[in-house]
């Protein structure tokens, strides 16, 4: 024991739950990988200004939740609170925008937000994300939504609902924004919210407090102000989703927390999560590149919360199909047998069989217990008598059946048996 603890809002992942997280992460990424998205990794740290300009200086994520510090060299860096601005930054830095478009990228990693910790809300959490850069084609919006829906289905999640909206673009959004501001200025709101009306009025639609929500019934909605191009874009996305058999709910007041979204926005929600119902979300961000000083580079993407997906799977009682940690567990009785089995375990591993061995000169009983605990399908037991006969005892742990196999044949026999 030590008095040190993982910092508040963070957690350690230990087996077997760590393996569930790994399986969820791999499962969520699988559909995007099958669709030609390539892996990208960016640093956990970025210039603070990237997020201030890219995510928006009036968002909670940037104003209240970033871990920001000054380096010894005097630079202001922040732990990344999200992945899209970093990916767009990296794409521009490495001129992916000059290459084959769309650039389709996926990532998985840790993100950091100084939020009030509660179930499903942490200060350090992990996301799988996918981004398609360099096209306005609504088919790519639909592709990404389908991939996210398939990702949840692929890990076995059933009760996830898709909310869909369009926020308009730089042509129609300004008029909508003004109309919304005019409406909001007429409401009874506290000083903070009134300030938000001036800086980021769309976010007020997202205010969870009932005293705010009950005044918003007649608020103008983005959908009523879409220009012809945005309407056509949105219609195509809706049709393609329908054709793919993806169920969705139109959510006219869905705005989401980050400033950079244009046109398509969506969120995946699950009712088994309590207050933190969002398991993932995303949308189109055609203005993001320019807001961080880049050229015009339209993009669309999503980020799916790994821990929240696992929590919802647990809430639904879904058992993840996990590979056995090891297939074979070696039980040596005596020092000579330990030598021989050590070599055999290495040979098994090199032959592609997951294998482990009892260490520390444990007796037969303790070592057999370790074999059972390991989850292996077979134990290989060797003692002095076996060595003299040149054999090993293969024990099938589920049935207790045991047979004697020449030592030289153990690798091939096990490889066959485990096929
Ligand atoms: P966002 O970038 O806020 O849209 O987040 C995308 C997804 O990441 C959410 O739907 C959540 O599943 C997950 N997420 C965001 N913030 C947290 C957090 N503080 N703790 C755990 N998961 C989070």
mmCIF file of N, CA, C and O in Angstrom, residues 1-91:
data_model
loop_
_atom_site.group_PDB
_atom_site.id
_atom_site.type_symbol
_atom_site.label_atom_id
_atom_site.label_comp_id
_atom_site.label_asym_id
_atom_site.label_seq_id
_atom_site.Cartn_x
_atom_site.Cartn_y
_atom_site.Cartn_z
ATOM 1 N N UNK A 1 0.838 -1.206 0.000
ATOM 2 C CA UNK A 1 0.000 0.000 0.000
ATOM 3 C C UNK A 1 0.865 1.245 0.000
ATOM 4 O O UNK A 1 1.944 1.282 0.553
ATOM 5 N N UNK A 2 0.349 2.248 -0.592
ATOM 6 C CA UNK A 2 0.974 3.560 -0.562
ATOM 7 C C UNK A 2 -0.152 4.558 -0.448
ATOM 8 O O UNK A 2 -1.306 4.225 -0.726
ATOM 9 N N UNK A 3 0.169 5.760 -0.019
ATOM 10 C CA UNK A 3 -0.901 6.751 0.097
ATOM 11 C C UNK A 3 -1.198 7.406 -1.255
ATOM 12 O O UNK A 3 -2.127 8.185 -1.372
ATOM 13 N N UNK A 4 -0.397 7.078 -2.267
ATOM 14 C CA UNK A 4 -0.674 7.661 -3.588
ATOM 15 C C UNK A 4 -1.897 7.013 -4.214
ATOM 16 O O UNK A 4 -2.093 5.804 -4.103
ATOM 17 N N UNK A 5 -2.667 7.812 -4.875
ATOM 18 C CA UNK A 5 -3.863 7.333 -5.587
ATOM 19 C C UNK A 5 -3.836 7.918 -6.988
ATOM 20 O O UNK A 5 -3.247 8.979 -7.206
ATOM 21 N N UNK A 6 -4.505 7.253 -7.942
ATOM 22 C CA UNK A 6 -4.685 7.867 -9.259
ATOM 23 C C UNK A 6 -5.414 9.189 -9.046
ATOM 24 O O UNK A 6 -6.320 9.265 -8.216
ATOM 25 N N UNK A 7 -5.023 10.247 -9.743
ATOM 26 C CA UNK A 7 -5.650 11.555 -9.513
ATOM 27 C C UNK A 7 -7.177 11.506 -9.686
ATOM 28 O O UNK A 7 -7.691 10.687 -10.439
ATOM 29 N N UNK A 8 -7.852 12.391 -8.966
ATOM 30 C CA UNK A 8 -9.317 12.436 -9.017
ATOM 31 C C UNK A 8 -9.810 12.498 -10.463
ATOM 32 O O UNK A 8 -9.273 13.246 -11.286
ATOM 33 N N UNK A 9 -10.820 11.699 -10.760
ATOM 34 C CA UNK A 9 -11.387 11.711 -12.116
ATOM 35 C C UNK A 9 -10.624 10.841 -13.099
ATOM 36 O O UNK A 9 -10.991 10.775 -14.266
ATOM 37 N N UNK A 10 -9.538 10.202 -12.634
ATOM 38 C CA UNK A 10 -8.790 9.289 -13.509
ATOM 39 C C UNK A 10 -8.894 7.879 -12.922
ATOM 40 O O UNK A 10 -9.394 7.707 -11.810
ATOM 41 N N UNK A 11 -8.452 6.903 -13.644
ATOM 42 C CA UNK A 11 -8.629 5.528 -13.175
ATOM 43 C C UNK A 11 -7.530 4.661 -13.747
ATOM 44 O O UNK A 11 -6.926 4.988 -14.764
ATOM 45 N N UNK A 12 -7.268 3.566 -13.067
ATOM 46 C CA UNK A 12 -6.371 2.549 -13.596
ATOM 47 C C UNK A 12 -7.234 1.471 -14.241
ATOM 48 O O UNK A 12 -8.329 1.186 -13.766
ATOM 49 N N UNK A 13 -6.731 0.905 -15.281
ATOM 50 C CA UNK A 13 -7.424 -0.218 -15.911
ATOM 51 C C UNK A 13 -6.594 -1.456 -15.682
ATOM 52 O O UNK A 13 -5.443 -1.523 -16.095
ATOM 53 N N UNK A 14 -7.189 -2.429 -14.991
ATOM 54 C CA UNK A 14 -6.464 -3.665 -14.676
ATOM 55 C C UNK A 14 -7.224 -4.840 -15.281
ATOM 56 O O UNK A 14 -8.425 -4.752 -15.514
ATOM 57 N N UNK A 15 -6.522 -5.960 -15.497
ATOM 58 C CA UNK A 15 -7.210 -7.128 -16.033
ATOM 59 C C UNK A 15 -8.278 -7.613 -15.043
ATOM 60 O O UNK A 15 -8.041 -7.521 -13.835
ATOM 61 N N UNK A 16 -9.429 -8.100 -15.491
ATOM 62 C CA UNK A 16 -9.772 -8.309 -16.893
ATOM 63 C C UNK A 16 -10.429 -7.103 -17.568
ATOM 64 O O UNK A 16 -10.611 -7.092 -18.770
ATOM 65 N N UNK A 17 -10.792 -6.049 -16.762
ATOM 66 C CA UNK A 17 -11.543 -4.950 -17.371
ATOM 67 C C UNK A 17 -10.703 -4.234 -18.430
ATOM 68 O O UNK A 17 -11.209 -3.757 -19.443
ATOM 69 N N UNK A 18 -9.409 -4.159 -18.208
ATOM 70 C CA UNK A 18 -8.528 -3.514 -19.185
ATOM 71 C C UNK A 18 -8.644 -4.211 -20.539
ATOM 72 O O UNK A 18 -8.541 -3.582 -21.590
ATOM 73 N N UNK A 19 -8.868 -5.536 -20.484
ATOM 74 C CA UNK A 19 -8.990 -6.285 -21.739
ATOM 75 C C UNK A 19 -10.342 -6.044 -22.397
ATOM 76 O O UNK A 19 -10.459 -6.072 -23.620
ATOM 77 N N UNK A 20 -11.342 -5.766 -21.574
ATOM 78 C CA UNK A 20 -12.643 -5.397 -22.140
ATOM 79 C C UNK A 20 -12.526 -4.068 -22.869
ATOM 80 O O UNK A 20 -13.056 -3.878 -23.963
ATOM 81 N N UNK A 21 -11.793 -3.140 -22.237
ATOM 82 C CA UNK A 21 -11.603 -1.819 -22.870
ATOM 83 C C UNK A 21 -10.870 -1.978 -24.206
ATOM 84 O O UNK A 21 -11.222 -1.375 -25.215
ATOM 85 N N UNK A 22 -9.843 -2.824 -24.191
ATOM 86 C CA UNK A 22 -9.075 -3.060 -25.414
ATOM 87 C C UNK A 22 -9.978 -3.635 -26.510
ATOM 88 O O UNK A 22 -9.928 -3.218 -27.676
ATOM 89 N N UNK A 23 -10.839 -4.577 -26.117
ATOM 90 C CA UNK A 23 -11.738 -5.202 -27.099
ATOM 91 C C UNK A 23 -12.735 -4.177 -27.635
ATOM 92 O O UNK A 23 -13.033 -4.156 -28.835
ATOM 93 N N UNK A 24 -13.232 -3.300 -26.750
ATOM 94 C CA UNK A 24 -14.173 -2.276 -27.202
ATOM 95 C C UNK A 24 -13.468 -1.327 -28.168
ATOM 96 O O UNK A 24 -13.983 -0.989 -29.229
ATOM 97 N N UNK A 25 -12.258 -0.933 -27.807
ATOM 98 C CA UNK A 25 -11.510 -0.004 -28.657
ATOM 99 C C UNK A 25 -11.280 -0.613 -30.040
ATOM 100 O O UNK A 25 -11.517 0.027 -31.061
ATOM 101 N N UNK A 26 -10.867 -1.862 -30.044
ATOM 102 C CA UNK A 26 -10.626 -2.515 -31.341
ATOM 103 C C UNK A 26 -11.925 -2.687 -32.113
ATOM 104 O O UNK A 26 -11.974 -2.474 -33.318
ATOM 105 N N UNK A 27 -12.980 -3.057 -31.387
ATOM 106 C CA UNK A 27 -14.278 -3.255 -32.042
ATOM 107 C C UNK A 27 -14.823 -1.966 -32.631
ATOM 108 O O UNK A 27 -15.377 -1.958 -33.728
ATOM 109 N N UNK A 28 -14.662 -0.862 -31.903
ATOM 110 C CA UNK A 28 -15.190 0.412 -32.400
ATOM 111 C C UNK A 28 -14.427 0.880 -33.633
ATOM 112 O O UNK A 28 -14.983 1.515 -34.524
ATOM 113 N N UNK A 29 -13.141 0.573 -33.685
ATOM 114 C CA UNK A 29 -12.330 1.028 -34.821
ATOM 115 C C UNK A 29 -12.504 0.145 -36.055
ATOM 116 O O UNK A 29 -12.251 0.592 -37.181
ATOM 117 N N UNK A 30 -12.951 -1.096 -35.852
ATOM 118 C CA UNK A 30 -12.920 -2.076 -36.950
ATOM 119 C C UNK A 30 -13.684 -1.632 -38.207
ATOM 120 O O UNK A 30 -13.139 -1.720 -39.310
ATOM 121 N N UNK A 31 -14.919 -1.141 -38.085
ATOM 122 C CA UNK A 31 -15.632 -0.761 -39.315
ATOM 123 C C UNK A 31 -14.913 0.347 -40.090
ATOM 124 O O UNK A 31 -14.847 0.298 -41.322
ATOM 125 N N UNK A 32 -14.364 1.348 -39.397
ATOM 126 C CA UNK A 32 -13.655 2.419 -40.098
ATOM 127 C C UNK A 32 -12.427 1.868 -40.820
ATOM 128 O O UNK A 32 -12.129 2.239 -41.961
ATOM 129 N N UNK A 33 -11.724 0.943 -40.174
ATOM 130 C CA UNK A 33 -10.541 0.360 -40.811
ATOM 131 C C UNK A 33 -10.936 -0.413 -42.058
ATOM 132 O O UNK A 33 -10.222 -0.392 -43.062
ATOM 133 N N UNK A 34 -12.104 -1.069 -41.989
ATOM 134 C CA UNK A 34 -12.577 -1.802 -43.173
ATOM 135 C C UNK A 34 -13.006 -0.862 -44.287
ATOM 136 O O UNK A 34 -13.205 -1.292 -45.411
ATOM 137 N N UNK A 35 -13.191 0.412 -43.950
ATOM 138 C CA UNK A 35 -13.654 1.375 -44.956
ATOM 139 C C UNK A 35 -12.510 2.247 -45.466
ATOM 140 O O UNK A 35 -12.747 3.289 -46.073
ATOM 141 N N UNK A 36 -11.282 1.842 -45.210
ATOM 142 C CA UNK A 36 -10.147 2.573 -45.782
ATOM 143 C C UNK A 36 -9.611 3.705 -44.928
ATOM 144 O O UNK A 36 -8.791 4.490 -45.397
ATOM 145 N N UNK A 37 -10.062 3.809 -43.686
ATOM 146 C CA UNK A 37 -9.496 4.837 -42.787
ATOM 147 C C UNK A 37 -8.149 4.333 -42.287
ATOM 148 O O UNK A 37 -8.015 3.165 -41.923
ATOM 149 N N UNK A 38 -7.146 5.205 -42.296
ATOM 150 C CA UNK A 38 -5.783 4.818 -41.926
ATOM 151 C C UNK A 38 -5.439 5.419 -40.569
ATOM 152 O O UNK A 38 -5.898 6.514 -40.236
ATOM 153 N N UNK A 39 -4.586 4.719 -39.833
ATOM 154 C CA UNK A 39 -4.285 5.098 -38.444
ATOM 155 C C UNK A 39 -3.430 6.362 -38.355
ATOM 156 O O UNK A 39 -2.438 6.506 -39.076
ATOM 157 N N UNK A 40 -3.798 7.254 -37.488
ATOM 158 C CA UNK A 40 -3.014 8.466 -37.249
ATOM 159 C C UNK A 40 -2.827 8.630 -35.748
ATOM 160 O O UNK A 40 -3.690 8.238 -34.957
ATOM 161 N N UNK A 41 -1.653 9.146 -35.371
ATOM 162 C CA UNK A 41 -1.380 9.380 -33.953
ATOM 163 C C UNK A 41 -0.795 10.777 -33.826
ATOM 164 O O UNK A 41 0.124 11.122 -34.562
ATOM 165 N N UNK A 42 -1.337 11.543 -32.921
ATOM 166 C CA UNK A 42 -0.810 12.888 -32.679
ATOM 167 C C UNK A 42 -0.445 12.981 -31.201
ATOM 168 O O UNK A 42 -0.865 12.140 -30.408
ATOM 169 N N UNK A 43 0.341 14.006 -30.822
ATOM 170 C CA UNK A 43 0.761 14.081 -29.417
ATOM 171 C C UNK A 43 -0.408 14.322 -28.461
ATOM 172 O O UNK A 43 -1.443 14.855 -28.867
ATOM 173 N N UNK A 44 -0.203 13.940 -27.215
ATOM 174 C CA UNK A 44 -1.218 14.225 -26.188
ATOM 175 C C UNK A 44 -1.250 15.713 -25.853
ATOM 176 O O UNK A 44 -2.196 16.194 -25.234
ATOM 177 N N UNK A 45 -0.218 16.450 -26.269
ATOM 178 C CA UNK A 45 -0.102 17.883 -25.982
ATOM 179 C C UNK A 45 -0.154 18.674 -27.275
ATOM 180 O O UNK A 45 0.393 18.235 -28.285
ATOM 181 N N UNK A 46 -0.764 19.831 -27.227
ATOM 182 C CA UNK A 46 -0.750 20.730 -28.381
ATOM 183 C C UNK A 46 -0.620 22.162 -27.867
ATOM 184 O O UNK A 46 -0.866 22.437 -26.693
ATOM 185 N N UNK A 47 -0.292 23.078 -28.782
ATOM 186 C CA UNK A 47 -0.362 24.498 -28.447
ATOM 187 C C UNK A 47 -1.768 24.822 -27.961
ATOM 188 O O UNK A 47 -2.745 24.440 -28.600
ATOM 189 N N UNK A 48 -1.849 25.519 -26.858
ATOM 190 C CA UNK A 48 -3.167 25.888 -26.323
ATOM 191 C C UNK A 48 -4.009 26.602 -27.384
ATOM 192 O O UNK A 48 -5.208 26.369 -27.516
ATOM 193 N N UNK A 49 -3.352 27.447 -28.184
ATOM 194 C CA UNK A 49 -4.094 28.255 -29.173
ATOM 195 C C UNK A 49 -4.792 27.386 -30.210
ATOM 196 O O UNK A 49 -5.796 27.800 -30.786
ATOM 197 N N UNK A 50 -4.259 26.189 -30.464
ATOM 198 C CA UNK A 50 -4.921 25.311 -31.436
ATOM 199 C C UNK A 50 -6.360 25.034 -30.983
ATOM 200 O O UNK A 50 -7.293 25.057 -31.791
ATOM 201 N N UNK A 51 -6.531 24.780 -29.701
ATOM 202 C CA UNK A 51 -7.874 24.462 -29.200
ATOM 203 C C UNK A 51 -8.704 25.732 -29.034
ATOM 204 O O UNK A 51 -9.901 25.728 -29.293
ATOM 205 N N UNK A 52 -8.056 26.800 -28.597
ATOM 206 C CA UNK A 52 -8.799 28.053 -28.423
ATOM 207 C C UNK A 52 -9.404 28.473 -29.757
ATOM 208 O O UNK A 52 -10.575 28.821 -29.853
ATOM 209 N N UNK A 53 -8.583 28.384 -30.811
ATOM 210 C CA UNK A 53 -9.088 28.809 -32.120
ATOM 211 C C UNK A 53 -9.862 27.702 -32.813
ATOM 212 O O UNK A 53 -10.830 27.956 -33.522
ATOM 213 N N UNK A 54 -9.447 26.459 -32.640
ATOM 214 C CA UNK A 54 -10.072 25.362 -33.366
ATOM 215 C C UNK A 54 -11.378 24.888 -32.738
ATOM 216 O O UNK A 54 -12.343 24.633 -33.438
ATOM 217 N N UNK A 55 -11.402 24.784 -31.426
ATOM 218 C CA UNK A 55 -12.605 24.269 -30.762
ATOM 219 C C UNK A 55 -13.544 25.426 -30.422
ATOM 220 O O UNK A 55 -14.761 25.297 -30.491
ATOM 221 N N UNK A 56 -12.958 26.582 -30.089
ATOM 222 C CA UNK A 56 -13.779 27.758 -29.836
ATOM 223 C C UNK A 56 -13.572 28.315 -28.452
ATOM 224 O O UNK A 56 -13.596 27.576 -27.474
ATOM 225 N N UNK A 57 -13.355 29.650 -28.385
ATOM 226 C CA UNK A 57 -13.027 30.252 -27.092
ATOM 227 C C UNK A 57 -14.261 30.533 -26.251
ATOM 228 O O UNK A 57 -14.169 31.140 -25.193
ATOM 229 N N UNK A 58 -15.438 30.095 -26.725
ATOM 230 C CA UNK A 58 -16.611 30.268 -25.865
ATOM 231 C C UNK A 58 -17.197 28.916 -25.467
ATOM 232 O O UNK A 58 -18.280 28.841 -24.915
ATOM 233 N N UNK A 59 -16.458 27.842 -25.736
ATOM 234 C CA UNK A 59 -16.964 26.518 -25.357
ATOM 235 C C UNK A 59 -16.506 26.168 -23.945
ATOM 236 O O UNK A 59 -15.444 26.602 -23.503
ATOM 237 N N UNK A 60 -17.308 25.373 -23.254
ATOM 238 C CA UNK A 60 -16.912 24.913 -21.921
ATOM 239 C C UNK A 60 -15.602 24.139 -21.986
ATOM 240 O O UNK A 60 -14.747 24.261 -21.113
ATOM 241 N N UNK A 61 -15.465 23.325 -23.027
ATOM 242 C CA UNK A 61 -14.267 22.489 -23.145
ATOM 243 C C UNK A 61 -13.010 23.359 -23.069
ATOM 244 O O UNK A 61 -12.042 23.020 -22.380
ATOM 245 N N UNK A 62 -13.035 24.508 -23.741
ATOM 246 C CA UNK A 62 -11.845 25.357 -23.772
ATOM 247 C C UNK A 62 -11.778 26.296 -22.570
ATOM 248 O O UNK A 62 -10.722 26.455 -21.956
ATOM 249 N N UNK A 63 -12.911 26.876 -22.179
ATOM 250 C CA UNK A 63 -12.825 27.886 -21.120
ATOM 251 C C UNK A 63 -12.742 27.286 -19.726
ATOM 252 O O UNK A 63 -12.139 27.875 -18.839
ATOM 253 N N UNK A 64 -13.328 26.092 -19.542
ATOM 254 C CA UNK A 64 -13.381 25.560 -18.172
ATOM 255 C C UNK A 64 -12.647 24.243 -17.988
ATOM 256 O O UNK A 64 -12.357 23.845 -16.882
ATOM 257 N N UNK A 65 -12.422 23.503 -19.077
ATOM 258 C CA UNK A 65 -12.053 22.100 -18.878
ATOM 259 C C UNK A 65 -10.649 21.736 -19.338
ATOM 260 O O UNK A 65 -10.245 20.587 -19.205
ATOM 261 N N UNK A 66 -9.894 22.682 -19.884
ATOM 262 C CA UNK A 66 -8.579 22.292 -20.403
ATOM 263 C C UNK A 66 -7.526 22.262 -19.311
ATOM 264 O O UNK A 66 -7.510 23.085 -18.414
ATOM 265 N N UNK A 67 -6.635 21.298 -19.425
ATOM 266 C CA UNK A 67 -5.425 21.249 -18.600
ATOM 267 C C UNK A 67 -4.362 22.039 -19.344
ATOM 268 O O UNK A 67 -3.761 21.547 -20.294
ATOM 269 N N UNK A 68 -4.171 23.259 -18.926
ATOM 270 C CA UNK A 68 -3.259 24.163 -19.628
ATOM 271 C C UNK A 68 -2.095 24.512 -18.709
ATOM 272 O O UNK A 68 -2.309 24.724 -17.515
ATOM 273 N N UNK A 69 -0.901 24.536 -19.248
ATOM 274 C CA UNK A 69 0.253 24.911 -18.426
ATOM 275 C C UNK A 69 1.323 25.565 -19.288
ATOM 276 O O UNK A 69 1.323 25.429 -20.514
ATOM 277 N N UNK A 70 2.203 26.284 -18.619
ATOM 278 C CA UNK A 70 3.317 26.912 -19.308
ATOM 279 C C UNK A 70 4.537 26.025 -19.157
ATOM 280 O O UNK A 70 4.860 25.596 -18.044
ATOM 281 N N UNK A 71 5.198 25.712 -20.253
ATOM 282 C CA UNK A 71 6.379 24.854 -20.177
ATOM 283 C C UNK A 71 7.557 25.637 -19.606
ATOM 284 O O UNK A 71 7.521 26.866 -19.508
ATOM 285 N N UNK A 72 8.618 24.927 -19.275
ATOM 286 C CA UNK A 72 9.830 25.597 -18.793
ATOM 287 C C UNK A 72 10.367 26.548 -19.838
ATOM 288 O O UNK A 72 11.059 27.504 -19.542
ATOM 289 N N UNK A 73 10.054 26.259 -21.106
ATOM 290 C CA UNK A 73 10.497 27.146 -22.186
ATOM 291 C C UNK A 73 9.572 28.325 -22.425
ATOM 292 O O UNK A 73 9.827 29.149 -23.306
ATOM 293 N N UNK A 74 8.468 28.387 -21.662
ATOM 294 C CA UNK A 74 7.593 29.542 -21.761
ATOM 295 C C UNK A 74 6.441 29.394 -22.748
ATOM 296 O O UNK A 74 5.741 30.366 -23.035
ATOM 297 N N UNK A 75 6.239 28.174 -23.296
ATOM 298 C CA UNK A 75 5.120 27.973 -24.224
ATOM 299 C C UNK A 75 3.874 27.533 -23.450
ATOM 300 O O UNK A 75 3.979 26.808 -22.475
ATOM 301 N N UNK A 76 2.721 27.951 -23.959
ATOM 302 C CA UNK A 76 1.477 27.464 -23.357
ATOM 303 C C UNK A 76 0.992 26.239 -24.115
ATOM 304 O O UNK A 76 0.671 26.313 -25.301
ATOM 305 N N UNK A 77 0.989 25.114 -23.416
ATOM 306 C CA UNK A 77 0.506 23.861 -24.010
ATOM 307 C C UNK A 77 -0.722 23.382 -23.240
ATOM 308 O O UNK A 77 -0.912 23.743 -22.087
ATOM 309 N N UNK A 78 -1.528 22.572 -23.914
ATOM 310 C CA UNK A 78 -2.678 21.972 -23.238
ATOM 311 C C UNK A 78 -2.738 20.495 -23.563
ATOM 312 O O UNK A 78 -2.442 20.082 -24.688
ATOM 313 N N UNK A 79 -3.159 19.704 -22.557
ATOM 314 C CA UNK A 79 -3.475 18.299 -22.830
ATOM 315 C C UNK A 79 -4.688 18.300 -23.756
ATOM 316 O O UNK A 79 -5.625 19.067 -23.544
ATOM 317 N N UNK A 80 -4.678 17.446 -24.753
ATOM 318 C CA UNK A 80 -5.766 17.500 -25.736
ATOM 319 C C UNK A 80 -7.110 17.131 -25.112
ATOM 320 O O UNK A 80 -7.226 16.083 -24.487
ATOM 321 N N UNK A 81 -8.115 18.013 -25.280
ATOM 322 C CA UNK A 81 -9.447 17.673 -24.795
ATOM 323 C C UNK A 81 -10.273 16.941 -25.843
ATOM 324 O O UNK A 81 -11.332 16.396 -25.537
ATOM 325 N N UNK A 82 -9.788 16.945 -27.082
ATOM 326 C CA UNK A 82 -10.508 16.288 -28.174
ATOM 327 C C UNK A 82 -9.522 16.035 -29.308
ATOM 328 O O UNK A 82 -8.384 16.515 -29.262
ATOM 329 N N UNK A 83 -9.942 15.268 -30.317
ATOM 330 C CA UNK A 83 -8.989 14.813 -31.322
ATOM 331 C C UNK A 83 -9.082 15.460 -32.686
ATOM 332 O O UNK A 83 -8.158 15.310 -33.491
ATOM 333 N N UNK A 84 -10.156 16.170 -32.969
ATOM 334 C CA UNK A 84 -10.339 16.644 -34.337
ATOM 335 C C UNK A 84 -9.370 17.780 -34.695
ATOM 336 O O UNK A 84 -8.723 17.733 -35.751
ATOM 337 N N UNK A 85 -9.277 18.784 -33.815
ATOM 338 C CA UNK A 85 -8.367 19.890 -34.115
ATOM 339 C C UNK A 85 -6.918 19.382 -34.272
ATOM 340 O O UNK A 85 -6.229 19.777 -35.227
ATOM 341 N N UNK A 86 -6.430 18.479 -33.419
ATOM 342 C CA UNK A 86 -5.086 17.933 -33.629
ATOM 343 C C UNK A 86 -4.925 17.193 -34.962
ATOM 344 O O UNK A 86 -3.900 17.328 -35.627
ATOM 345 N N UNK A 87 -5.920 16.422 -35.348
ATOM 346 C CA UNK A 87 -5.807 15.668 -36.601
ATOM 347 C C UNK A 87 -5.781 16.635 -37.791
ATOM 348 O O UNK A 87 -4.978 16.471 -38.720
ATOM 349 N N UNK A 88 -6.615 17.660 -37.745
ATOM 350 C CA UNK A 88 -6.608 18.631 -38.844
ATOM 351 C C UNK A 88 -5.275 19.382 -38.846
ATOM 352 O O UNK A 88 -4.670 19.598 -39.905
ATOM 353 N N UNK A 89 -4.779 19.736 -37.667
ATOM 354 C CA UNK A 89 -3.464 20.381 -37.567
ATOM 355 C C UNK A 89 -2.385 19.506 -38.204
ATOM 356 O O UNK A 89 -1.567 19.957 -39.009
ATOM 357 N N UNK A 90 -2.392 18.227 -37.862
ATOM 358 C CA UNK A 90 -1.377 17.310 -38.401
ATOM 359 C C UNK A 90 -1.531 17.158 -39.913
ATOM 360 O O UNK A 90 -0.531 17.119 -40.648
ATOM 361 N N UNK A 91 -2.752 17.069 -40.382
ATOM 362 C CA UNK A 91 -2.984 16.917 -41.823
ATOM 363 C C UNK A 91 -2.434 18.124 -42.584
ATOM 364 O O UNK A 91 -1.786 17.972 -43.629
#
